[in-house]
mmCIF file of C-alpha atoms in Angstrom:
data_model
loop_
_atom_site.group_PDB
_atom_site.id
_atom_site.type_symbol
_atom_site.label_atom_id
_atom_site.label_comp_id
_atom_site.label_asym_id
_atom_site.label_seq_id
_atom_site.Cartn_x
_atom_site.Cartn_y
_atom_site.Cartn_z
ATOM 1 C CA MET Z 68 -17.167 -15.476 17.637
ATOM 2 C CA GLU Z 69 -13.482 -15.050 18.453
ATOM 3 C CA SER Z 70 -11.152 -13.392 15.959
ATOM 4 C CA MET Z 71 -7.523 -12.373 15.550
ATOM 5 C CA MET Z 72 -5.765 -9.104 14.879
ATOM 6 C CA GLY Z 73 -2.444 -9.206 13.064
ATOM 7 C CA LEU Z 74 1.072 -8.017 13.830
ATOM 8 C CA ILE Z 75 3.987 -8.173 11.388
ATOM 9 C CA ASN Z 76 7.033 -7.563 13.568
ATOM 10 C CA LEU Z 77 10.103 -6.551 11.545
ATOM 11 C CA GLU Z 78 12.141 -5.207 14.469
ATOM 12 C CA HIS Z 79 14.456 -8.185 14.885
ATOM 13 C CA GLU Z 80 14.726 -9.196 11.232
ATOM 14 C CA HIS Z 81 18.306 -8.557 10.180
ATOM 15 C CA ASP Z 82 19.155 -7.295 6.696
ATOM 16 C CA PHE Z 83 21.158 -10.261 5.440
ATOM 17 C CA LEU Z 84 20.404 -9.578 1.774
ATOM 18 C CA ASN Z 85 23.419 -7.306 1.316
ATOM 19 C CA GLU Z 86 23.036 -5.154 -1.823
ATOM 20 C CA LEU Z 87 19.297 -5.869 -1.966
ATOM 21 C CA THR Z 88 18.781 -4.149 1.396
ATOM 22 C CA TYR Z 89 21.028 -1.132 0.916
ATOM 23 C CA PHE Z 90 17.953 1.035 0.298
ATOM 24 C CA ARG Z 91 15.049 -0.998 1.696
ATOM 25 C CA CYS Z 92 14.181 -3.275 4.585
ATOM 26 C CA GLY Z 93 14.066 -7.018 3.962
ATOM 27 C CA ALA Z 94 10.255 -7.135 3.914
ATOM 28 C CA ALA Z 95 10.225 -4.881 0.823
ATOM 29 C CA VAL Z 96 12.657 -6.993 -1.239
ATOM 30 C CA PRO Z 97 11.130 -8.061 -4.602
ATOM 31 C CA PHE Z 98 10.564 -11.771 -5.198
ATOM 32 C CA ALA Z 99 9.331 -14.099 -7.953
ATOM 33 C CA GLY Z 100 8.870 -11.550 -10.721
ATOM 34 C CA ARG Z 101 6.140 -9.327 -9.271
ATOM 35 C CA TYR Z 102 5.905 -9.703 -5.498
ATOM 36 C CA ARG Z 103 7.598 -8.418 -2.326
ATOM 37 C CA LEU Z 104 8.431 -10.687 0.608
ATOM 38 C CA ILE Z 105 5.800 -9.047 2.813
ATOM 39 C CA ASP Z 106 3.049 -9.878 0.293
ATOM 40 C CA PHE Z 107 2.968 -13.494 1.473
ATOM 41 C CA THR Z 108 2.498 -12.621 5.145
ATOM 42 C CA LEU Z 109 -0.163 -10.013 4.370
ATOM 43 C CA SER Z 110 -2.044 -12.321 2.008
ATOM 44 C CA ASN Z 111 -2.036 -15.168 4.525
ATOM 45 C CA MET Z 112 -3.396 -12.937 7.280
ATOM 46 C CA VAL Z 113 -6.134 -11.456 5.095
ATOM 47 C CA ARG Z 114 -7.116 -14.950 3.957
ATOM 48 C CA SER Z 115 -7.384 -15.916 7.640
ATOM 49 C CA ASN Z 116 -10.017 -13.190 8.176
ATOM 50 C CA VAL Z 117 -7.600 -10.890 10.007
ATOM 51 C CA GLN Z 118 -9.026 -7.408 9.440
ATOM 52 C CA ASP Z 119 -6.602 -5.299 11.509
ATOM 53 C CA ILE Z 120 -2.905 -5.660 10.664
ATOM 54 C CA ALA Z 121 -0.086 -3.566 12.149
ATOM 55 C CA ILE Z 122 3.524 -3.493 10.991
ATOM 56 C CA PHE Z 123 6.349 -2.724 13.415
ATOM 57 C CA THR Z 124 9.262 -1.296 11.434
ATOM 58 C CA ARG Z 125 12.248 0.812 12.407
ATOM 59 C CA ASN Z 126 14.703 1.201 9.505
ATOM 60 C CA LYS Z 127 14.603 1.801 5.735
ATOM 61 C CA TYR Z 128 10.826 1.614 5.501
ATOM 62 C CA ARG Z 129 10.189 4.201 2.733
ATOM 63 C CA SER Z 130 10.111 1.517 0.017
ATOM 64 C CA LEU Z 131 7.815 -0.601 2.174
ATOM 65 C CA MET Z 132 5.364 2.282 2.686
ATOM 66 C CA ASP Z 133 5.407 3.044 -1.042
ATOM 67 C CA HIS Z 134 4.578 -0.575 -1.848
ATOM 68 C CA LEU Z 135 1.796 -0.939 0.730
ATOM 69 C CA GLY Z 136 0.095 2.436 0.235
ATOM 70 C CA THR Z 137 -3.326 2.394 1.876
ATOM 71 C CA GLY Z 138 -3.487 -1.404 1.854
ATOM 72 C CA ALA Z 139 -6.124 -1.377 -0.894
ATOM 73 C CA ASP Z 140 -4.445 -4.141 -2.898
ATOM 74 C CA TRP Z 141 -4.899 -6.457 0.109
ATOM 75 C CA GLU Z 142 -8.450 -5.188 0.828
ATOM 76 C CA LEU Z 143 -7.191 -3.425 3.952
ATOM 77 C CA ASP Z 144 -8.291 0.146 3.123
ATOM 78 C CA ARG Z 145 -11.212 0.040 5.548
ATOM 79 C CA ARG Z 146 -13.065 2.798 7.341
ATOM 80 C CA HIS Z 147 -12.545 0.892 10.599
ATOM 81 C CA GLY Z 148 -9.432 -1.218 11.076
ATOM 82 C CA GLY Z 149 -7.323 -2.197 8.102
ATOM 83 C CA LEU Z 150 -3.572 -1.629 7.700
ATOM 84 C CA PHE Z 151 -1.450 0.267 10.237
ATOM 85 C CA ILE Z 152 2.195 0.997 9.442
ATOM 86 C CA LEU Z 153 3.787 1.895 12.774
ATOM 87 C CA PRO Z 154 7.321 3.269 12.372
ATOM 88 C CA PRO Z 155 9.206 4.377 15.508
ATOM 89 C CA ASP Z 156 7.763 7.507 17.101
ATOM 90 C CA TRP Z 157 8.799 7.581 20.725
ATOM 91 C CA ASN Z 158 7.273 10.522 22.614
ATOM 92 C CA ASP Z 159 7.190 9.186 26.165
ATOM 93 C CA PRO Z 160 10.178 10.604 28.131
ATOM 94 C CA THR Z 161 9.619 8.028 30.890
ATOM 95 C CA ASP Z 162 9.795 5.076 28.489
ATOM 96 C CA ILE Z 163 12.479 2.539 29.468
ATOM 97 C CA SER Z 164 11.570 -0.137 26.920
ATOM 98 C CA LYS Z 165 14.081 -1.512 24.418
ATOM 99 C CA GLY Z 166 14.069 -3.545 21.206
ATOM 100 C CA ASP Z 167 10.667 -4.584 19.893
ATOM 101 C CA LEU Z 168 9.209 -3.959 23.352
ATOM 102 C CA SER Z 169 9.441 -0.241 22.497
ATOM 103 C CA HIS Z 170 7.006 -0.870 19.650
ATOM 104 C CA PHE Z 171 4.595 -2.768 21.896
ATOM 105 C CA HIS Z 172 4.795 -0.071 24.580
ATOM 106 C CA ASN Z 173 4.420 2.956 22.310
ATOM 107 C CA ASN Z 174 1.719 1.426 20.114
ATOM 108 C CA ARG Z 175 -0.371 -0.046 22.896
ATOM 109 C CA ASP Z 176 -3.406 1.859 21.598
ATOM 110 C CA TYR Z 177 -3.447 -0.355 18.499
ATOM 111 C CA PHE Z 178 -4.068 -3.398 20.662
ATOM 112 C CA ASN Z 179 -6.392 -1.680 23.135
ATOM 113 C CA ARG Z 180 -8.648 -0.352 20.389
ATOM 114 C CA GLY Z 181 -8.768 -3.615 18.466
ATOM 115 C CA LYS Z 182 -11.917 -5.668 18.970
ATOM 116 C CA SER Z 183 -10.174 -9.034 18.667
ATOM 117 C CA ASN Z 184 -9.061 -10.911 21.776
ATOM 118 C CA TYR Z 185 -6.227 -12.754 20.021
ATOM 119 C CA VAL Z 186 -3.165 -11.689 18.061
ATOM 120 C CA ILE Z 187 -1.351 -13.543 15.283
ATOM 121 C CA VAL Z 188 2.278 -12.442 15.054
ATOM 122 C CA SER Z 189 4.581 -13.022 12.085
ATOM 123 C CA GLY Z 190 7.732 -11.784 10.412
ATOM 124 C CA SER Z 191 8.324 -11.462 6.673
ATOM 125 C CA GLN Z 192 11.122 -13.958 5.998
ATOM 126 C CA TYR Z 193 8.915 -17.075 5.945
ATOM 127 C CA LEU Z 194 7.045 -17.469 2.658
ATOM 128 C CA SER Z 195 4.040 -19.751 2.241
ATOM 129 C CA ASN Z 196 0.493 -19.824 0.941
ATOM 130 C CA ALA Z 197 -1.507 -20.574 4.069
ATOM 131 C CA ASP Z 198 -4.792 -20.014 5.856
ATOM 132 C CA TYR Z 199 -4.206 -19.743 9.597
ATOM 133 C CA SER Z 200 -7.884 -20.256 10.468
ATOM 134 C CA ASP Z 201 -7.270 -23.935 11.236
ATOM 135 C CA ALA Z 202 -4.344 -22.999 13.475
ATOM 136 C CA PHE Z 203 -6.577 -20.517 15.327
ATOM 137 C CA ASP Z 204 -9.365 -23.065 15.766
ATOM 138 C CA TYR Z 205 -6.812 -25.540 17.089
ATOM 139 C CA HIS Z 206 -5.423 -22.903 19.474
ATOM 140 C CA LEU Z 207 -8.891 -22.350 20.933
ATOM 141 C CA GLU Z 208 -9.705 -26.060 21.040
ATOM 142 C CA ARG Z 209 -6.527 -26.919 22.936
ATOM 143 C CA GLY Z 210 -6.864 -24.011 25.350
ATOM 144 C CA ALA Z 211 -3.253 -23.028 24.719
ATOM 145 C CA ASP Z 212 -1.648 -19.819 25.928
ATOM 146 C CA VAL Z 213 0.480 -19.668 22.777
ATOM 147 C CA THR Z 214 0.390 -21.717 19.578
ATOM 148 C CA LEU Z 215 3.548 -21.836 17.454
ATOM 149 C CA VAL Z 216 3.184 -22.543 13.732
ATOM 150 C CA THR Z 217 5.924 -24.962 12.714
ATOM 151 C CA THR Z 218 6.964 -26.735 9.533
ATOM 152 C CA ARG Z 219 8.911 -29.934 9.084
ATOM 153 C CA VAL Z 220 11.995 -29.498 6.897
ATOM 154 C CA ASP Z 221 13.574 -32.809 5.933
ATOM 155 C CA GLU Z 222 16.341 -31.225 3.852
ATOM 156 C CA LEU Z 223 17.793 -28.553 6.099
ATOM 157 C CA GLY Z 224 19.848 -25.790 4.474
ATOM 158 C CA PRO Z 225 21.935 -22.812 5.608
ATOM 159 C CA GLU Z 226 18.839 -20.565 5.695
ATOM 160 C CA HIS Z 227 17.431 -22.724 8.503
ATOM 161 C CA ASP Z 228 20.467 -22.258 10.765
ATOM 162 C CA PRO Z 229 19.153 -19.024 12.400
ATOM 163 C CA CYS Z 230 15.678 -20.512 12.927
ATOM 164 C CA LEU Z 231 14.471 -21.770 16.274
ATOM 165 C CA ARG Z 232 13.622 -25.462 16.569
ATOM 166 C CA ILE Z 233 10.765 -26.956 18.540
ATOM 167 C CA ASN Z 234 10.779 -30.007 20.804
ATOM 168 C CA GLN Z 235 7.296 -31.301 21.614
ATOM 169 C CA ASP Z 236 5.571 -34.255 23.264
ATOM 170 C CA ASP Z 237 3.065 -36.653 21.693
ATOM 171 C CA GLN Z 238 0.235 -34.189 22.297
ATOM 172 C CA GLY Z 239 2.009 -31.297 20.593
ATOM 173 C CA TRP Z 240 2.844 -29.421 23.790
ATOM 174 C CA VAL Z 241 6.192 -27.651 23.558
ATOM 175 C CA SER Z 242 8.880 -28.971 25.892
ATOM 176 C CA ASP Z 243 11.796 -26.893 24.624
ATOM 177 C CA ILE Z 244 12.716 -24.193 22.100
ATOM 178 C CA THR Z 245 16.307 -24.511 20.926
ATOM 179 C CA ASN Z 246 18.767 -23.735 18.138
ATOM 180 C CA GLU Z 247 19.540 -27.411 17.571
ATOM 181 C CA ARG Z 248 20.362 -27.446 13.857
ATOM 182 C CA SER Z 249 19.593 -31.132 13.286
ATOM 183 C CA ASN Z 250 15.991 -30.787 14.506
ATOM 184 C CA PRO Z 251 13.654 -30.748 11.451
ATOM 185 C CA HIS Z 252 10.759 -29.126 13.362
ATOM 186 C CA VAL Z 253 11.392 -25.492 12.450
ATOM 187 C CA PHE Z 254 9.547 -22.538 13.994
ATOM 188 C CA THR Z 255 8.188 -20.349 11.189
ATOM 189 C CA GLY Z 256 8.087 -17.187 13.299
ATOM 190 C CA VAL Z 257 4.262 -17.252 13.235
ATOM 191 C CA TYR Z 258 2.411 -17.635 16.531
ATOM 192 C CA ILE Z 259 -0.987 -16.974 18.086
ATOM 193 C CA ILE Z 260 -1.415 -15.515 21.574
ATOM 194 C CA LYS Z 261 -4.235 -14.031 23.628
ATOM 195 C CA LYS Z 262 -4.008 -10.249 23.562
ATOM 196 C CA SER Z 263 -4.327 -9.754 27.317
ATOM 197 C CA LEU Z 264 -1.589 -12.314 27.988
ATOM 198 C CA MET Z 265 0.664 -10.672 25.406
ATOM 199 C CA LEU Z 266 0.300 -7.243 27.014
ATOM 200 C CA ASP Z 267 0.968 -8.680 30.473
ATOM 201 C CA LEU Z 268 4.140 -10.333 29.187
ATOM 202 C CA VAL Z 269 5.186 -7.067 27.526
ATOM 203 C CA ASP Z 270 4.881 -5.242 30.855
ATOM 204 C CA GLU Z 271 6.833 -7.977 32.632
ATOM 205 C CA CYS Z 272 9.631 -7.860 30.047
ATOM 206 C CA ILE Z 273 9.909 -4.063 30.209
ATOM 207 C CA ALA Z 274 10.009 -4.136 33.997
ATOM 208 C CA HIS Z 275 13.001 -6.498 33.796
ATOM 209 C CA HIS Z 276 14.799 -4.474 31.071
ATOM 210 C CA LYS Z 277 14.377 -7.106 28.360
ATOM 211 C CA ASP Z 278 14.498 -6.278 24.649
ATOM 212 C CA HIS Z 279 12.962 -9.172 22.679
ATOM 213 C CA PHE Z 280 9.327 -10.097 23.244
ATOM 214 C CA PHE Z 281 9.345 -13.652 21.883
ATOM 215 C CA ILE Z 282 12.679 -14.685 23.398
ATOM 216 C CA HIS Z 283 12.151 -13.118 26.806
ATOM 217 C CA GLY Z 284 8.363 -13.111 27.030
ATOM 218 C CA VAL Z 285 7.535 -16.490 25.516
ATOM 219 C CA LYS Z 286 10.645 -18.674 25.294
ATOM 220 C CA GLU Z 287 11.927 -17.823 28.786
ATOM 221 C CA ASN Z 288 8.471 -18.482 30.265
ATOM 222 C CA LEU Z 289 8.197 -21.940 28.745
ATOM 223 C CA GLU Z 290 7.592 -23.576 32.122
ATOM 224 C CA LYS Z 291 4.805 -21.138 33.031
ATOM 225 C CA LEU Z 292 2.936 -21.111 29.718
ATOM 226 C CA ASN Z 293 0.994 -23.831 27.935
ATOM 227 C CA ILE Z 294 2.520 -23.666 24.461
ATOM 228 C CA GLN Z 295 1.090 -25.777 21.654
ATOM 229 C CA THR Z 296 2.316 -26.420 18.098
ATOM 230 C CA PHE Z 297 0.479 -26.455 14.795
ATOM 231 C CA GLU Z 298 2.351 -27.957 11.865
ATOM 232 C CA GLN Z 299 1.927 -26.289 8.493
ATOM 233 C CA THR Z 300 2.444 -28.370 5.367
ATOM 234 C CA GLY Z 301 2.953 -27.434 1.725
ATOM 235 C CA TYR Z 302 5.633 -25.542 -0.150
ATOM 236 C CA SER Z 303 7.404 -22.871 1.877
ATOM 237 C CA ALA Z 304 10.668 -20.946 1.925
ATOM 238 C CA PHE Z 305 12.857 -19.075 4.399
ATOM 239 C CA ILE Z 306 14.514 -16.015 2.808
ATOM 240 C CA ASN Z 307 17.258 -14.644 5.060
ATOM 241 C CA SER Z 308 20.357 -14.554 2.833
ATOM 242 C CA ILE Z 309 21.388 -13.800 -0.738
ATOM 243 C CA GLU Z 310 21.911 -17.504 -1.327
ATOM 244 C CA SER Z 311 18.430 -18.470 -0.102
ATOM 245 C CA PHE Z 312 16.868 -15.593 -2.082
ATOM 246 C CA TYR Z 313 18.557 -16.759 -5.279
ATOM 247 C CA ARG Z 314 17.878 -20.455 -4.710
ATOM 248 C CA HIS Z 315 14.173 -20.028 -3.993
ATOM 249 C CA ASN Z 316 13.679 -17.779 -7.013
ATOM 250 C CA MET Z 317 15.303 -20.514 -9.105
ATOM 251 C CA ASN Z 318 13.162 -23.192 -7.417
ATOM 252 C CA LEU Z 319 10.033 -21.468 -8.691
ATOM 253 C CA LEU Z 320 11.089 -22.237 -12.260
ATOM 254 C CA ASN Z 321 9.894 -25.749 -11.420
ATOM 255 C CA PRO Z 322 6.185 -25.567 -12.379
ATOM 256 C CA GLU Z 323 5.197 -27.862 -9.501
ATOM 257 C CA ASN Z 324 6.777 -25.550 -6.916
ATOM 258 C CA TYR Z 325 5.232 -22.483 -8.561
ATOM 259 C CA ARG Z 326 1.742 -23.992 -8.594
ATOM 260 C CA GLU Z 327 2.001 -25.101 -4.978
ATOM 261 C CA LEU Z 328 3.087 -21.668 -3.732
ATOM 262 C CA PHE Z 329 0.762 -19.518 -5.835
ATOM 263 C CA TYR Z 330 -2.229 -21.700 -6.741
ATOM 264 C CA GLN Z 331 -2.614 -24.251 -3.925
ATOM 265 C CA ASN Z 332 -4.897 -21.897 -1.986
ATOM 266 C CA ALA Z 333 -6.061 -18.369 -2.775
ATOM 267 C CA PHE Z 334 -3.842 -16.064 -4.823
ATOM 268 C CA ILE Z 335 -1.015 -14.108 -3.232
ATOM 269 C CA LYS Z 336 -1.961 -10.426 -3.424
ATOM 270 C CA THR Z 337 0.462 -7.658 -4.358
ATOM 271 C CA LYS Z 338 0.502 -4.049 -5.492
ATOM 272 C CA ILE Z 339 -1.241 -3.738 -8.845
ATOM 273 C CA SER Z 340 0.895 -2.374 -11.660
ATOM 274 C CA ASN Z 341 -0.629 -1.828 -15.078
ATOM 275 C CA GLU Z 342 1.882 -2.895 -17.715
ATOM 276 C CA PRO Z 343 1.434 -4.148 -21.281
ATOM 277 C CA PRO Z 344 2.112 -7.822 -22.026
ATOM 278 C CA THR Z 345 5.699 -8.879 -22.532
ATOM 279 C CA LYS Z 346 6.864 -8.402 -26.128
ATOM 280 C CA TYR Z 347 8.883 -11.221 -27.667
ATOM 281 C CA GLN Z 348 10.624 -10.182 -30.871
ATOM 282 C CA ASP Z 349 11.255 -12.676 -33.699
ATOM 283 C CA ILE Z 350 14.946 -12.935 -32.789
ATOM 284 C CA SER Z 351 14.272 -13.678 -29.107
ATOM 285 C CA GLU Z 352 14.736 -17.088 -27.507
ATOM 286 C CA VAL Z 353 13.295 -17.863 -24.057
ATOM 287 C CA LYS Z 354 13.591 -21.200 -22.213
ATOM 288 C CA ASP Z 355 12.384 -22.336 -18.784
ATOM 289 C CA SER Z 356 11.967 -18.809 -17.439
ATOM 290 C CA LEU Z 357 9.492 -16.677 -15.512
ATOM 291 C CA LEU Z 358 8.807 -13.268 -17.059
ATOM 292 C CA ALA Z 359 6.508 -10.583 -15.673
ATOM 293 C CA ASN Z 360 4.562 -8.220 -17.903
ATOM 294 C CA GLY Z 361 6.059 -5.145 -19.545
ATOM 295 C CA CYS Z 362 9.315 -6.779 -20.678
ATOM 296 C CA GLU Z 363 10.799 -6.517 -24.161
ATOM 297 C CA ILE Z 364 12.916 -9.473 -25.211
ATOM 298 C CA ASN Z 365 15.228 -9.325 -28.219
ATOM 299 C CA GLY Z 366 17.989 -11.654 -26.953
ATOM 300 C CA GLU Z 367 18.237 -14.996 -25.144
ATOM 301 C CA VAL Z 368 16.781 -15.732 -21.693
ATOM 302 C CA GLU Z 369 17.274 -19.129 -20.103
ATOM 303 C CA ASN Z 370 16.344 -20.435 -16.642
ATOM 304 C CA SER Z 371 15.847 -16.909 -15.282
ATOM 305 C CA VAL Z 372 13.320 -14.703 -13.457
ATOM 306 C CA LEU Z 373 12.626 -11.304 -15.036
ATOM 307 C CA PHE Z 374 10.534 -8.669 -13.274
ATOM 308 C CA ARG Z 375 8.356 -6.027 -14.924
ATOM 309 C CA GLY Z 376 9.753 -3.774 -17.629
ATOM 310 C CA VAL Z 377 13.077 -5.542 -18.258
ATOM 311 C CA VAL Z 378 14.636 -4.903 -21.673
ATOM 312 C CA VAL Z 379 16.964 -7.509 -23.184
ATOM 313 C CA LYS Z 380 18.523 -6.220 -26.396
ATOM 314 C CA PRO Z 381 19.750 -8.232 -29.431
ATOM 315 C CA GLY Z 382 22.719 -10.512 -28.846
ATOM 316 C CA ALA Z 383 22.373 -10.401 -25.065
ATOM 317 C CA LYS Z 384 22.226 -13.620 -23.020
ATOM 318 C CA VAL Z 385 20.665 -13.931 -19.561
ATOM 319 C CA ILE Z 386 21.192 -17.344 -17.929
ATOM 320 C CA ASN Z 387 20.316 -18.546 -14.397
ATOM 321 C CA SER Z 388 19.694 -14.974 -13.260
ATOM 322 C CA VAL Z 389 17.213 -12.781 -11.388
ATOM 323 C CA ILE Z 390 16.652 -9.428 -13.107
ATOM 324 C CA MET Z 391 14.458 -6.900 -11.280
ATOM 325 C CA GLN Z 392 12.252 -4.103 -12.562
ATOM 326 C CA ARG Z 393 13.244 -1.794 -15.385
ATOM 327 C CA CYS Z 394 16.741 -3.206 -15.891
ATOM 328 C CA THR Z 395 18.268 -2.767 -19.341
ATOM 329 C CA ILE Z 396 20.573 -5.419 -20.777
ATOM 330 C CA GLU Z 397 22.371 -3.891 -23.757
ATOM 331 C CA GLU Z 398 23.560 -5.677 -26.904
ATOM 332 C CA GLY Z 399 26.150 -8.422 -26.572
ATOM 333 C CA VAL Z 400 25.927 -8.672 -22.777
ATOM 334 C CA HIS Z 401 26.400 -12.074 -21.115
ATOM 335 C CA LEU Z 402 24.903 -12.534 -17.613
ATOM 336 C CA GLU Z 403 25.049 -15.827 -15.751
ATOM 337 C CA ASN Z 404 24.197 -16.536 -12.089
ATOM 338 C CA VAL Z 405 23.542 -12.824 -11.546
ATOM 339 C CA ILE Z 406 21.059 -10.813 -9.457
ATOM 340 C CA LEU Z 407 20.377 -7.271 -10.689
ATOM 341 C CA ASP Z 408 18.372 -4.977 -8.442
ATOM 342 C CA LYS Z 409 15.958 -2.427 -9.937
ATOM 343 C CA ASP Z 410 16.940 0.102 -12.618
ATOM 344 C CA VAL Z 411 20.361 -1.397 -13.385
ATOM 345 C CA THR Z 412 21.874 -0.861 -16.843
ATOM 346 C CA VAL Z 413 24.500 -3.265 -18.170
ATOM 347 C CA THR Z 414 26.289 -1.573 -21.047
ATOM 348 C CA GLU Z 415 27.116 -3.149 -24.378
ATOM 349 C CA GLY Z 416 29.442 -6.144 -24.502
ATOM 350 C CA GLN Z 417 29.869 -6.650 -20.739
ATOM 351 C CA THR Z 418 30.145 -10.110 -19.141
ATOM 352 C CA PHE Z 419 29.302 -10.885 -15.496
ATOM 353 C CA ILE Z 420 29.309 -14.445 -14.206
ATOM 354 C CA GLY Z 421 28.678 -15.618 -10.649
ATOM 355 C CA SER Z 422 28.102 -19.112 -9.296
ATOM 356 C CA HIS Z 423 25.076 -21.066 -8.062
ATOM 357 C CA GLU Z 424 26.527 -20.989 -4.543
ATOM 358 C CA LYS Z 425 27.393 -17.276 -4.630
ATOM 359 C CA PRO Z 426 25.596 -15.263 -7.337
ATOM 360 C CA PHE Z 427 26.976 -11.926 -8.523
ATOM 361 C CA VAL Z 428 24.773 -9.150 -7.057
ATOM 362 C CA VAL Z 429 24.405 -5.574 -8.338
ATOM 363 C CA ALA Z 430 22.725 -2.829 -6.266
ATOM 364 C CA LYS Z 431 19.859 -0.774 -7.695
ATOM 365 C CA ARG Z 432 20.391 2.140 -10.112
ATOM 366 C CA THR Z 433 23.914 0.992 -10.998
ATOM 367 C CA VAL Z 434 25.411 1.367 -14.475
ATOM 368 C CA MET Z 435 27.689 -1.604 -15.170
ATOM 369 C CA SER Z 436 30.291 -0.558 -17.715
#
């Protein structure tokens, strides 16, 4: 029975999240009260019976490694296979590869030792709750060289502008891959390819001094390869800017969106953190908000997402905001349309107000006074 091995390629994901990626890569950015962006990709791969998963990362990966640990929280702490975090470690003096092709070249052993004949490749900026088993079965059934997972987006936003768009015929075969912004058929960054073909394309790209495997190995060989599409449905999100991060956190305050992302299929797995339940004092008032465990609420919280261990003191108001772990909101503070990274303290009586289009963002471990 054929199977897939996984690759989460972070090499070409740009850090567009400004203050939120000062100290971490984008894949490690917290989301929705208790998760990190990479949790969705990992969970989807594990659910698809992918037992070997490698991560190509180059910059600011300490936070990512701390979050992932041994992979136990995703059932990837196996004696054989499991999770492989592969930061840059170039020891070949003859190596001429560039970009993500350096990762493929220097970590070739990961693919050679894997028992699977196929590879599913993904980034971390596309969030969904999916099982790619159907996409894999379809890939095998159609005899495709590459299968691109796409999604139809009827209401295109700024976060879709950097995404590639797919033109296809009536049979789903790809005729063109473009950046045409009006095309609703958006490439999710997830694709399936035969391992031997992938390694051949890697060698070809390196020999011609290329630096981007998908662009130069797949997209530029469109006429030579049989490339199929598989459309994924259901709630999904592209997180590649502060605005999209804020908007999609706010969207999850709609119970229908939350249920579709987290309960439509299996649960999204994340690092387990043992915290007591959130404590709501008699003087607290909470409306239409998502609060993780470990918080202590003495003030007002409305239409906001609070991560673990947030303290809101008496007289404080938090409205339309995203407050990450262990932040402290002192007495009399007013926050509206604000994103606070971890361990931020807002001192007594301060007021910070952003807008829905451009929220006010504070980097981690800052004291706002």
